[in-house]
Coordinates of C-alpha atoms in Angstrom, one line a residue:
X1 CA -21.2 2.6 -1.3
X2 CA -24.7 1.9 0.1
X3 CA -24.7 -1.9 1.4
X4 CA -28.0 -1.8 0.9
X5 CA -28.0 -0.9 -2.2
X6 CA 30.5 -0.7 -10.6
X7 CA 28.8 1.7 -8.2
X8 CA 25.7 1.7 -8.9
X9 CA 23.3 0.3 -6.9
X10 CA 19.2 -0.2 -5.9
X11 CA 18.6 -1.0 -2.2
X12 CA 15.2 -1.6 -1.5
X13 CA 13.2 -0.5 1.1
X14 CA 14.7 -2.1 4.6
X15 CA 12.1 -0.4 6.6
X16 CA 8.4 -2.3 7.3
X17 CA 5.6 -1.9 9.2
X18 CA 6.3 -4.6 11.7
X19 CA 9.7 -2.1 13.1
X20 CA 6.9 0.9 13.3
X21 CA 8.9 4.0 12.9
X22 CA 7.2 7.3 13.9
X23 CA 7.7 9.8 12.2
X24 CA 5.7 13.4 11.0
X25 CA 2.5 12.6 9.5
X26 CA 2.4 13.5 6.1
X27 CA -1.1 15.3 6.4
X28 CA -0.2 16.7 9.6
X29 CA 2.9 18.6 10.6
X30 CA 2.1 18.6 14.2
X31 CA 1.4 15.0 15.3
X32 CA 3.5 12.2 14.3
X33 CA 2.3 8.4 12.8
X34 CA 4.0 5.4 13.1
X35 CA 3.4 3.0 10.1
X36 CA 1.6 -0.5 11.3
X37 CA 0.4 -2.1 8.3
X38 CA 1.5 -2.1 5.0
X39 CA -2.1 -4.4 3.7
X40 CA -0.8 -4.6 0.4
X41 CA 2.4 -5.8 0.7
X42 CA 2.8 -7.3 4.5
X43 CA 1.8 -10.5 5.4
X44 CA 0.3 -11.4 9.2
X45 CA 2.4 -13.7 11.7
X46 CA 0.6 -16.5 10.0
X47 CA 1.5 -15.7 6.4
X48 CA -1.5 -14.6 5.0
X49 CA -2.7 -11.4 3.3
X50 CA -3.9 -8.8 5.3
X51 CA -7.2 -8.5 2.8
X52 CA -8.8 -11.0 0.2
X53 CA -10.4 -10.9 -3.4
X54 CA -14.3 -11.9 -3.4
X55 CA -16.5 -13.5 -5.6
X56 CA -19.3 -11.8 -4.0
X57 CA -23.3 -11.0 -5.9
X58 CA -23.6 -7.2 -4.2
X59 CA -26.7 -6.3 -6.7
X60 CA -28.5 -5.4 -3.8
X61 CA -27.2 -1.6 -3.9
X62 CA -28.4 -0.8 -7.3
X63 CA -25.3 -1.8 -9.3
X64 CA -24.9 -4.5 -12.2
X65 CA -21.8 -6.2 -11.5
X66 CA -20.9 -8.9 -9.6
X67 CA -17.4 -9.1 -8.1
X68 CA -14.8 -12.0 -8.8
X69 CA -11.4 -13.0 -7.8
X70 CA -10.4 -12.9 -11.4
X71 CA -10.8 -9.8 -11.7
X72 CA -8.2 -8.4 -8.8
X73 CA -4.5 -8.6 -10.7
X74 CA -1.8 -8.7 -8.4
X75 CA 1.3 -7.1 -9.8
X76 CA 5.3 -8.4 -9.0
X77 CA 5.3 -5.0 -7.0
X78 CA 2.2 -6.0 -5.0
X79 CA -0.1 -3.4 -6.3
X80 CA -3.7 -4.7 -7.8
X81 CA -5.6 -3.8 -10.7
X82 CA -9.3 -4.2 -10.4
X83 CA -10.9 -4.9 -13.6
X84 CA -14.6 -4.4 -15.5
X85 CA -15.2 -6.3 -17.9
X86 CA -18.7 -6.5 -19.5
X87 CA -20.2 -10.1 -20.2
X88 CA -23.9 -9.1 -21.7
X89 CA -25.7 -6.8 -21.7
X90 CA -26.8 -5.3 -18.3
X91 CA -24.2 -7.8 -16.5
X92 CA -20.2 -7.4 -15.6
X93 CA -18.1 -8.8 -13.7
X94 CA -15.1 -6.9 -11.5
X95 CA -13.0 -6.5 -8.6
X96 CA -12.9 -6.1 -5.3
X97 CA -11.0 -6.1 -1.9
X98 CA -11.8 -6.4 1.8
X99 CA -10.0 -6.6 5.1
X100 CA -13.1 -8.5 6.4
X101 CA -13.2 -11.6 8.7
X102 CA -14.5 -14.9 7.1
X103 CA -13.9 -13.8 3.8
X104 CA -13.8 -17.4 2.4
X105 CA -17.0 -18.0 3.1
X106 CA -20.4 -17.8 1.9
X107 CA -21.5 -14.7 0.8
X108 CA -18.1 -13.4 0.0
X109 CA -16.1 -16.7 -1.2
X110 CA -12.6 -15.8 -1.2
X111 CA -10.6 -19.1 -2.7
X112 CA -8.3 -18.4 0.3
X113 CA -8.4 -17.0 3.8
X114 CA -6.9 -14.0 5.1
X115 CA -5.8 -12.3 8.2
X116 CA -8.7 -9.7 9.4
X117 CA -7.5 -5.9 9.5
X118 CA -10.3 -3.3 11.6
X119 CA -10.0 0.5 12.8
X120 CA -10.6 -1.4 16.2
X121 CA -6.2 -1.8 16.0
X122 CA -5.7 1.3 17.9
X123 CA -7.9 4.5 19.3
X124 CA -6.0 7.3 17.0
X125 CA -5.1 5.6 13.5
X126 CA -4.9 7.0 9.5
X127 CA -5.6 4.8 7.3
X128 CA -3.8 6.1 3.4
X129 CA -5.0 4.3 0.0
X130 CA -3.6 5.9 -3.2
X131 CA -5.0 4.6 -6.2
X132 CA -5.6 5.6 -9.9
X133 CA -9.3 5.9 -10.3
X134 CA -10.5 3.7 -13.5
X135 CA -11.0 4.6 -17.1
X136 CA -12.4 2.8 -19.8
X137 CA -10.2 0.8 -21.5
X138 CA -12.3 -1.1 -24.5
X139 CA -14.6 0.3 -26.3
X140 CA -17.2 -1.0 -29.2
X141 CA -15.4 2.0 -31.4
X142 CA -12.0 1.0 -30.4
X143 CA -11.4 4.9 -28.8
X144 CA -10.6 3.0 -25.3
X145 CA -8.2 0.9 -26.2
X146 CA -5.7 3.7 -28.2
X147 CA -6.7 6.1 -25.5
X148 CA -8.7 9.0 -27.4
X149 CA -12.2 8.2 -26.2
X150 CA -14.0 11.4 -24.6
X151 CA -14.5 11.2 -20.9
X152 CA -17.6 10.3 -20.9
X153 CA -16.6 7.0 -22.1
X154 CA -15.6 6.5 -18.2
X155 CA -20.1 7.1 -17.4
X156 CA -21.0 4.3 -15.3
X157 CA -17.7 3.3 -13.4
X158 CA -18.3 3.8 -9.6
X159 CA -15.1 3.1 -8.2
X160 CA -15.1 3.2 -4.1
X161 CA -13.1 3.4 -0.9
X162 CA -15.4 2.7 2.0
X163 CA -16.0 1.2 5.5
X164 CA -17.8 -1.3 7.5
X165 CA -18.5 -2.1 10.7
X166 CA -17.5 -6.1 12.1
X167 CA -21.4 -6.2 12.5
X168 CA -22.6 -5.5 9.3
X169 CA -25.6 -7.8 9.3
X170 CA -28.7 -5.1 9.9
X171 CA -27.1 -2.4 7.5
X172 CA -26.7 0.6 8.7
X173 CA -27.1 0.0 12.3
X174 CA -23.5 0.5 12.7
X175 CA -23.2 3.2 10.2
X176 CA -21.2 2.8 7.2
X177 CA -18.1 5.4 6.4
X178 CA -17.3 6.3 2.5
X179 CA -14.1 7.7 2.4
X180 CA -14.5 8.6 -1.4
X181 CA -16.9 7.6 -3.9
X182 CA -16.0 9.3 -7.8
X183 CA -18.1 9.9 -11.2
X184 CA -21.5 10.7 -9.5
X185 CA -24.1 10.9 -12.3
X186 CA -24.5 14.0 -14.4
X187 CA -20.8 15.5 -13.6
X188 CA -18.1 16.2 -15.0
X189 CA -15.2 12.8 -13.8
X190 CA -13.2 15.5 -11.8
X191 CA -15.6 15.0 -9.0
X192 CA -15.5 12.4 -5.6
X193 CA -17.5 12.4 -2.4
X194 CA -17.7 11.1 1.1
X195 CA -20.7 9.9 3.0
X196 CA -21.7 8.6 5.9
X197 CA -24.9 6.4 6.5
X198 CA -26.9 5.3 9.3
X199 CA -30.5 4.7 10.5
X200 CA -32.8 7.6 10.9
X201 CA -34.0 11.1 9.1
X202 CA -32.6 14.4 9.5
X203 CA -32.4 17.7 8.0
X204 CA -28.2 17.7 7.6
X205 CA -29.3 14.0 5.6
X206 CA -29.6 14.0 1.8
X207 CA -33.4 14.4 1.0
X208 CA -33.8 13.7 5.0
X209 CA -32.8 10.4 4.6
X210 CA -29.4 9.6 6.6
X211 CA -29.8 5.8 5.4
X212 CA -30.1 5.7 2.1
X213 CA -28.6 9.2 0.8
X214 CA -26.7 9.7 3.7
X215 CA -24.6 12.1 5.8
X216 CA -22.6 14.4 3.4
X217 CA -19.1 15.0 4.3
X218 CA -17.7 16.9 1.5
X219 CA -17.8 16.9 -2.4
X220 CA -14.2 17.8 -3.7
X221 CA -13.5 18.9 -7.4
X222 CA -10.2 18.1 -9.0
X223 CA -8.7 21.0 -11.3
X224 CA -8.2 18.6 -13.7
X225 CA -10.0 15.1 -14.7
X226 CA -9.9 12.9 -11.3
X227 CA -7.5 9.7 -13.2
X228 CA -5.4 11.3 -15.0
X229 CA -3.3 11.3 -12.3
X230 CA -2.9 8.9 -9.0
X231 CA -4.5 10.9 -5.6
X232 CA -4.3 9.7 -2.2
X233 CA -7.0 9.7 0.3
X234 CA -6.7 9.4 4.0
X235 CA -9.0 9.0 6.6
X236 CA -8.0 9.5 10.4
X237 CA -10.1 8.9 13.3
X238 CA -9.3 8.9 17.0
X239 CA -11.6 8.3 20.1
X240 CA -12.9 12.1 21.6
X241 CA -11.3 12.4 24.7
X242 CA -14.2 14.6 25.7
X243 CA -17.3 12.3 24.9
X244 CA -19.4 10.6 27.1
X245 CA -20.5 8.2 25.2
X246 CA -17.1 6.3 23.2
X247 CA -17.5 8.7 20.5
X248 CA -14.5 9.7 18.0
X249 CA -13.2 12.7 15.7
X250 CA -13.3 12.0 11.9
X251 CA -11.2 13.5 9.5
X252 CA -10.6 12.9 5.9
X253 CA -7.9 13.9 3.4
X254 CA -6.7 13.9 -0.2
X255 CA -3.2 14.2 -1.4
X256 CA -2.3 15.1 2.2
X257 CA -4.6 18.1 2.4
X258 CA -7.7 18.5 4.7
X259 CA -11.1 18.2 3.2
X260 CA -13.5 17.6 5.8
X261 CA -14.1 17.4 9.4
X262 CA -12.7 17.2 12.0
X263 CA -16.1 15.8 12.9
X264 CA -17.5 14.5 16.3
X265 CA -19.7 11.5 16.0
X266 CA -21.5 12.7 19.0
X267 CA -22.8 15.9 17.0
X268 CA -24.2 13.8 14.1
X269 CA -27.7 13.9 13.5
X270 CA -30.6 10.6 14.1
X271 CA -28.8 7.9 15.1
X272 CA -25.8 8.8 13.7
X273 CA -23.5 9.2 17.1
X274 CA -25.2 5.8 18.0
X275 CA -24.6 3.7 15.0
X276 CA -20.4 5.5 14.7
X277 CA -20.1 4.6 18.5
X278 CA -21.3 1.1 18.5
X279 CA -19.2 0.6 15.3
X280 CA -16.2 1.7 16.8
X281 CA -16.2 0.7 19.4
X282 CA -17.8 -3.4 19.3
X283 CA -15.7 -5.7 21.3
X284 CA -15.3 -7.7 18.3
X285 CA -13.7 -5.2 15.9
X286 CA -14.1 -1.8 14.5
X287 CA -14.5 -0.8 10.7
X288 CA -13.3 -3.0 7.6
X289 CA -12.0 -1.8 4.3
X290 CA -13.4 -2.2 1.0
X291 CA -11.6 -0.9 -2.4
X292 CA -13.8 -1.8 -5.0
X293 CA -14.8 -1.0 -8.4
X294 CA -18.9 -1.1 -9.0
X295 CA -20.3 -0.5 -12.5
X296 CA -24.4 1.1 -12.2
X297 CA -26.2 2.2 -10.1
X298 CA -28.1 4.9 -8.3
X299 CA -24.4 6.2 -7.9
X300 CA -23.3 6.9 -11.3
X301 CA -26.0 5.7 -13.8
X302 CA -25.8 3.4 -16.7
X303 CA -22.7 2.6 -17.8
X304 CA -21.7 4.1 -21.2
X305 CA -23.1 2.0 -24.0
X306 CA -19.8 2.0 -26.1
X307 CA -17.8 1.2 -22.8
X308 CA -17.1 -2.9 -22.4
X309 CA -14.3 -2.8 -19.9
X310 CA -12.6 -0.9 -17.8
X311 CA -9.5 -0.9 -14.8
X312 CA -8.2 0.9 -11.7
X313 CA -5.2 0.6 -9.9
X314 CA -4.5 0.5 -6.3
X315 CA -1.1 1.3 -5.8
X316 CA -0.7 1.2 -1.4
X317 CA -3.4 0.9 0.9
X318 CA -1.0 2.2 4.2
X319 CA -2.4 1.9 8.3
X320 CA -0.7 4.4 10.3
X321 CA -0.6 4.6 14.5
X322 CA -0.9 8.7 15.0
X323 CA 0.8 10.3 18.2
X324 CA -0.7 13.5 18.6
X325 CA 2.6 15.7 18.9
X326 CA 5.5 15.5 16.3
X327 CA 9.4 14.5 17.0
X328 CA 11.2 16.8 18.6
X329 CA 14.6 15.2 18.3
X330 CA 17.2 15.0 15.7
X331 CA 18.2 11.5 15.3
X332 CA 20.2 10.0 13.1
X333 CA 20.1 7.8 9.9
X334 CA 19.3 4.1 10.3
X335 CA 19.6 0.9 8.1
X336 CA 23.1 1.0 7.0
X337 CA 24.3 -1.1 3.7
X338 CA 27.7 -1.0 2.0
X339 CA 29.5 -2.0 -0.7
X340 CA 32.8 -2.0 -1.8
X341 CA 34.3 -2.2 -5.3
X342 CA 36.9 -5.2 -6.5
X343 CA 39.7 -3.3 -6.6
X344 CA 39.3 -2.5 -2.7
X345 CA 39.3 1.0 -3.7
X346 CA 35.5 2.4 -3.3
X347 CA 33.4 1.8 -0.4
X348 CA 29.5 3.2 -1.1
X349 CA 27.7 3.6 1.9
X350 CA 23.7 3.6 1.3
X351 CA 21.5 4.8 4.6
X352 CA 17.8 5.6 5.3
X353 CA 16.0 8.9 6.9
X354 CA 16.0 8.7 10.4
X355 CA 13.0 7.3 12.8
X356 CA 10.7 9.7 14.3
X357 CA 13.2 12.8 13.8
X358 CA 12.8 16.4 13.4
X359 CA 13.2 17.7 9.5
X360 CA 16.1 16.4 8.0
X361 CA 18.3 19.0 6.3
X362 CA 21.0 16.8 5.3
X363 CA 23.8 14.1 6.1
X364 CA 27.4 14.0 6.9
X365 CA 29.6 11.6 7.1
X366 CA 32.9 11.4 9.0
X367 CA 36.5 9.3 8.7
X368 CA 37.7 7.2 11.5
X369 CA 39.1 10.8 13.1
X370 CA 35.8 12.3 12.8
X371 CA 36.9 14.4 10.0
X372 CA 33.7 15.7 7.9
X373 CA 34.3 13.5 4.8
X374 CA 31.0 14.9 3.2
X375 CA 27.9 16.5 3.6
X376 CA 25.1 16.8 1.3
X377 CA 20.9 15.7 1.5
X378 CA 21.4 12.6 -0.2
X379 CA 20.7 8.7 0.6
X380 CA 24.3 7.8 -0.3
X381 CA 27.5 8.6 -0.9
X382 CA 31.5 7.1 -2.1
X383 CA 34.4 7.1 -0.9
X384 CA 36.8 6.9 -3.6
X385 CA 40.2 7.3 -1.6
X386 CA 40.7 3.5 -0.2
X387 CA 44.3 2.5 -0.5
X388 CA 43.3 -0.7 -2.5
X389 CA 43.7 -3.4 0.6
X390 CA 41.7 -5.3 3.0
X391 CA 40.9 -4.4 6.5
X392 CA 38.5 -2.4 8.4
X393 CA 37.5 0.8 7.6
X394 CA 35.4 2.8 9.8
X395 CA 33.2 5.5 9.2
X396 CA 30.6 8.3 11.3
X397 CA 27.2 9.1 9.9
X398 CA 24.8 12.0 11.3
X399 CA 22.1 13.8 10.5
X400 CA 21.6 17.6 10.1
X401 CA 18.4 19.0 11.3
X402 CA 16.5 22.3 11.4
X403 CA 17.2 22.0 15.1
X404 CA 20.9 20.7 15.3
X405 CA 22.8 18.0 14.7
X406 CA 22.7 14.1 15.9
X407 CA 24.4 12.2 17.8
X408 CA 27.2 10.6 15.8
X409 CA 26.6 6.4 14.6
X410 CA 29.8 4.2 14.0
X411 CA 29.1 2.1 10.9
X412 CA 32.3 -0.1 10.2
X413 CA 32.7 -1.8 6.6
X414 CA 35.0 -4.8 6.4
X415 CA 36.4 -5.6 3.1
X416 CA 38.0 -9.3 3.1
X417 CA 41.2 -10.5 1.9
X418 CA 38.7 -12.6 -1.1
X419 CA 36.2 -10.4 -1.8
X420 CA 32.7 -12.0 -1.9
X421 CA 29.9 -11.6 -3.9
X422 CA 27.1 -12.4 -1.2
X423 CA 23.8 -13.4 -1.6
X424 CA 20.0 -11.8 -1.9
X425 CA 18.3 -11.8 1.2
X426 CA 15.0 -11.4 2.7
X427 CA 13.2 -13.5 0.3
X428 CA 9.4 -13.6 0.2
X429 CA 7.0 -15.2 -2.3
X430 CA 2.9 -14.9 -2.8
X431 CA 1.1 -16.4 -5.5
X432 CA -1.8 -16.1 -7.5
X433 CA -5.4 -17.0 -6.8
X434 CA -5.7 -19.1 -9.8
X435 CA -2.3 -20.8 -8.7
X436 CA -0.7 -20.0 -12.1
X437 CA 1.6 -17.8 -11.5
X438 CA 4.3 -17.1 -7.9
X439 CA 5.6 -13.4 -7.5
X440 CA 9.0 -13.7 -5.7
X441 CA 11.0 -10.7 -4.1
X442 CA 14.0 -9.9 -2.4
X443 CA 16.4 -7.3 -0.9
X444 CA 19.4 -7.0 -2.2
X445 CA 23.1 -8.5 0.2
X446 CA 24.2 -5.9 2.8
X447 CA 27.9 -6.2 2.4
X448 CA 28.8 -7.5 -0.6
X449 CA 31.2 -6.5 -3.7
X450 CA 29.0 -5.0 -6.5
X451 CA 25.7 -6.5 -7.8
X452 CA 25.4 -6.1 -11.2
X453 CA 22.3 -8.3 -11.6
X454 CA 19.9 -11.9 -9.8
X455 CA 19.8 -15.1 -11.3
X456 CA 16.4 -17.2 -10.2
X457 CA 16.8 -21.0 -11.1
X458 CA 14.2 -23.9 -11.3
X459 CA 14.2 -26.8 -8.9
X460 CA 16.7 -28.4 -11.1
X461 CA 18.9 -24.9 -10.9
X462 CA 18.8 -24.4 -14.4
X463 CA 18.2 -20.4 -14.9
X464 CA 15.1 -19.2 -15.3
X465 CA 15.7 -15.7 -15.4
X466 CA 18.5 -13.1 -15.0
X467 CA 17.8 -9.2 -14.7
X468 CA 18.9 -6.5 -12.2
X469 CA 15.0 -5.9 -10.3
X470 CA 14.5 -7.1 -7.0
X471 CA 11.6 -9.4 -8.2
X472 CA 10.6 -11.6 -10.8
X473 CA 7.4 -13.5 -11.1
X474 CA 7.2 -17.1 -12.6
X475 CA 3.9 -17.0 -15.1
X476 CA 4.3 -20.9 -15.9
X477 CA 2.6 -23.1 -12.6
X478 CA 0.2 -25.6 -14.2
X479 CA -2.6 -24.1 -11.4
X480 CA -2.5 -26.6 -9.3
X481 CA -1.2 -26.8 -5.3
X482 CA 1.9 -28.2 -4.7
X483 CA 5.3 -27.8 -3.5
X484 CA 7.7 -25.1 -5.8
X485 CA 11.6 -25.0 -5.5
X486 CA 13.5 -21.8 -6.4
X487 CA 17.1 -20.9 -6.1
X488 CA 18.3 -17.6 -5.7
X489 CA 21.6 -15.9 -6.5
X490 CA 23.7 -12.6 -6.9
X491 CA 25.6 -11.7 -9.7
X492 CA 29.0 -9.5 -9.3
X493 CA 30.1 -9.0 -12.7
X494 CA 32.2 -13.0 -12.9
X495 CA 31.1 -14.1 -9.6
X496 CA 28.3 -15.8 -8.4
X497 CA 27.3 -15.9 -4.9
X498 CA 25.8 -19.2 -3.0
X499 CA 22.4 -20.2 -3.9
X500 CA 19.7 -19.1 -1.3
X501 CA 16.6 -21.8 -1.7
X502 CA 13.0 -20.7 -1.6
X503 CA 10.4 -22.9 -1.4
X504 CA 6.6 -21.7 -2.3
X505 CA 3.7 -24.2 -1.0
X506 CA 0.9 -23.1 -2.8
X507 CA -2.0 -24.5 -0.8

């Protein structure tokens, strides 16, 4: 974007940023990447988001939309759809995000503040958004809304992934970094681009003109139409060891493959090295993140004239740490869970891949004798041959790797005289910006007897909902702050376990 212009089981994910586990880089075999930052789904040491919606007038780069909170849809899962939706003629509104500072004020206007995320959090980073680039999804004919409008229905829709500097007052003395723009005017929608804009004129520049047209980095082509499936775009940068003067290495990705660079800031044209180095390097914080989903434009042209709204989804927008060589040791598999049946004859044992390991091949696990009970490339496993009583029952879980085998880890599973149905844990809760509506998730007990389904009760502990997903959202707040109660429970076939209470302060 131009600123100017019985057994059976679902354990969630145990693993989150905030234990940052290294391990290979999916778009690099050779170095390894440590996740930091889950900005969709973690929240910052003082509970808030690690981005914010806007209601934010951007007209100035050409396009005819101006962005609102109402049009970023937070899902149960914590993924966002941005919508377009057209108000009159020559006028929408849609959605955006930013990791930004001071996003709650004047000109951006979030309804609430959130924690500031920049490229400035370490010298050799990735940062991975997947998203499914946006189609059209009413139409004046009808065509968008049961899917069988042409492609060209989509005309219009400039959906973006791009970066700017802390100091982004005098646009582009810092330079601004898109990652991918898609549907450029007069091509086919299998097409994106990447750009990079700064002051000055220069041959390598679009029509000489670094600001405004900008710094090509690459113009990729899909073998297919660009949405009709979900891509993932990565952008890694890392401070040049060998420059003088603070610059850095740019790289970008999709799905996990190389598509440009690596590129030295120092070797850009103008003021390009200039405007990268000061925006990488300011003591106040690097680059920001916007996702956002323009309609207009010098971009991609007039919208279609049949099109009146659209969507896109951003499924993960991921902040990696990168080490520049990969593991070199087998290690073996972490985050342990159980669960045993109520006849005290089953035991399942649930694990997770091993932190910052050489390639896994596959699993075993061993009796109290060290006796190979199993061995396969699965998550989990069951052992069926309990003699039906209580007591301690100890097991030995490794890895297999391409390079040997790990170290062996005890994991002992203690099945009480009364078994227990025990209850959810890890609870967390986020709530709309319109205050009508609280998402609640949770993980699911660590030793427990089977859990066949949650139960989520009101303040009063009458049942609001029952089902077998580790979330549930609550669609009927009045919109207003206040103080929420929930209870929380497991369900083991006829038992219940204790009540865990959640409250939600919704500010």
């Amino acid at each position: 974007m131009i600123k100017n212009k019985h057994l059976l089981f679902i354990l969630p994910s145990v693993l989150t940023s905030s234990l940052a586990i290294s391990a290979t880089c999916s778009f690099d075999s050779t170095k390894s990447c440590q996740l930091i930052t889950d900005i969709l789904q973690d929240k910052a040491s003082n509970g808030l988001n690690y981005y914010a919606s806007t209601n934010y007038d951007h007209r100035m780069s050409g396009e005819i939309n101006v962005y609102n909170t109402s049009k970023v849809i937070k899902k149960a899962d914590g993924k966002l759809t941005l919508l377009a939706d057209l108000i009159n003629t020559g006028y929408w509104l849609s959605g955006e995000i930013m990791t930004r500072a001071n996003l709650n004020s004047p000109p951006f206007n979030s309804p609430i503040p959130s924690e500031v995320w920049t490229t400035k959090a370490t010298k050799h980073g990735y940062l991975e958004v997947n998203i499914n680039l946006p189609v059209c999804t009413k139409s004046i004919d009808g065509l968008c809304q049961q899917g069988t409008n042409p492609s060209t229905y989509n005309r219009g829709l400039w959906p973006a992934i791009w970066m700017m500097p802390t100091y982004d007052s005098n646009w582009p003395q810092n330079g601004e970094i898109d990652i991918m723009e898609a549907y450029p005017q007069n091509t086919a929608f299998n097409v994106t681009t990447a750009t990079l804009h700064f002051n000055g004129n220069a041959p390598q520049c679009g029509g000489w003109d670094c600001r405004g047209i900008g710094y090509p980095l690459e113009s990729h082509q899909f073998p297919q139409l660009a949405y009709q499936s979900p891509h993932t775009w990565g952008f890694e940068w890392e401070a040049d060891p060998n420059s003088q003067n603070g610059g850095y290495i740019l790289t970008g990705y999709i799905d996990n493959v190389k598509t440009w660079g690596p590129l030295k800031t120092d070797t850009l044209p103008a003021d390009g090295a200039q405007a990268l180095q000061r925006g990488f390097n300011d003591p106040n914080g690097g680059y920001y993140l916007i996702v956002n989903l323009a309609v207009g434009g010098p971009y991609a042209g007039a919208p279609n004239s049949k099109m009146q709204a659209a969507s896109m989804q951003i499924n993960s927008v991921k902040f990696y740490k990168v080490n520049s060589s990969a593991p070199d040791a087998c290690n073996p598999p972490i985050n342990f869970a159980a669960y045993y049946s109520l006849d005290k004859r089953n035991i399942n044992l649930k694990w997770q891949a091993p932190a910052d390991s050489t390639n896994v091949l596959a699993y075993k696990v061993k009796d109290w004798q060290k006796r190979v009970l199993w061995q396969d490339n699965k998550l989990t496993w069951t052992d069926t041959s309990l003699p039906g009583t209580s007591g301690k029952f100890t097991y030995y879980l490794s890895s297999v790797c391409s390079n040997g085998v790990s170290q062996d880890i005890q994991y002992d599973v203690i099945i009480p005289d009364t078994p227990q149905c025990a209850s959810p844990t890890d609870i967390q809760a986020t709530y709309s910006n319109d205050k009508k509506a609280i998402s609640l998730g949770w993980s699911s007990p660590v030793l427990s007897l089977p859990v066949t389904s949650y139960q989520v009760r009101d303040w009063q502990q009458r049942v609001l909902w029952q089902g077998n997903s580790l979330n549930w959202t609550d669609h009927s707040l009045p919109g207003t702050p206040g103080k929420f109660t929930y209870f929380i429970n497991a369900v083991c076939s006829n038992l219940n376990s204790n009540m865990v209470q959640k409250d939600v302060f919704i500010n």
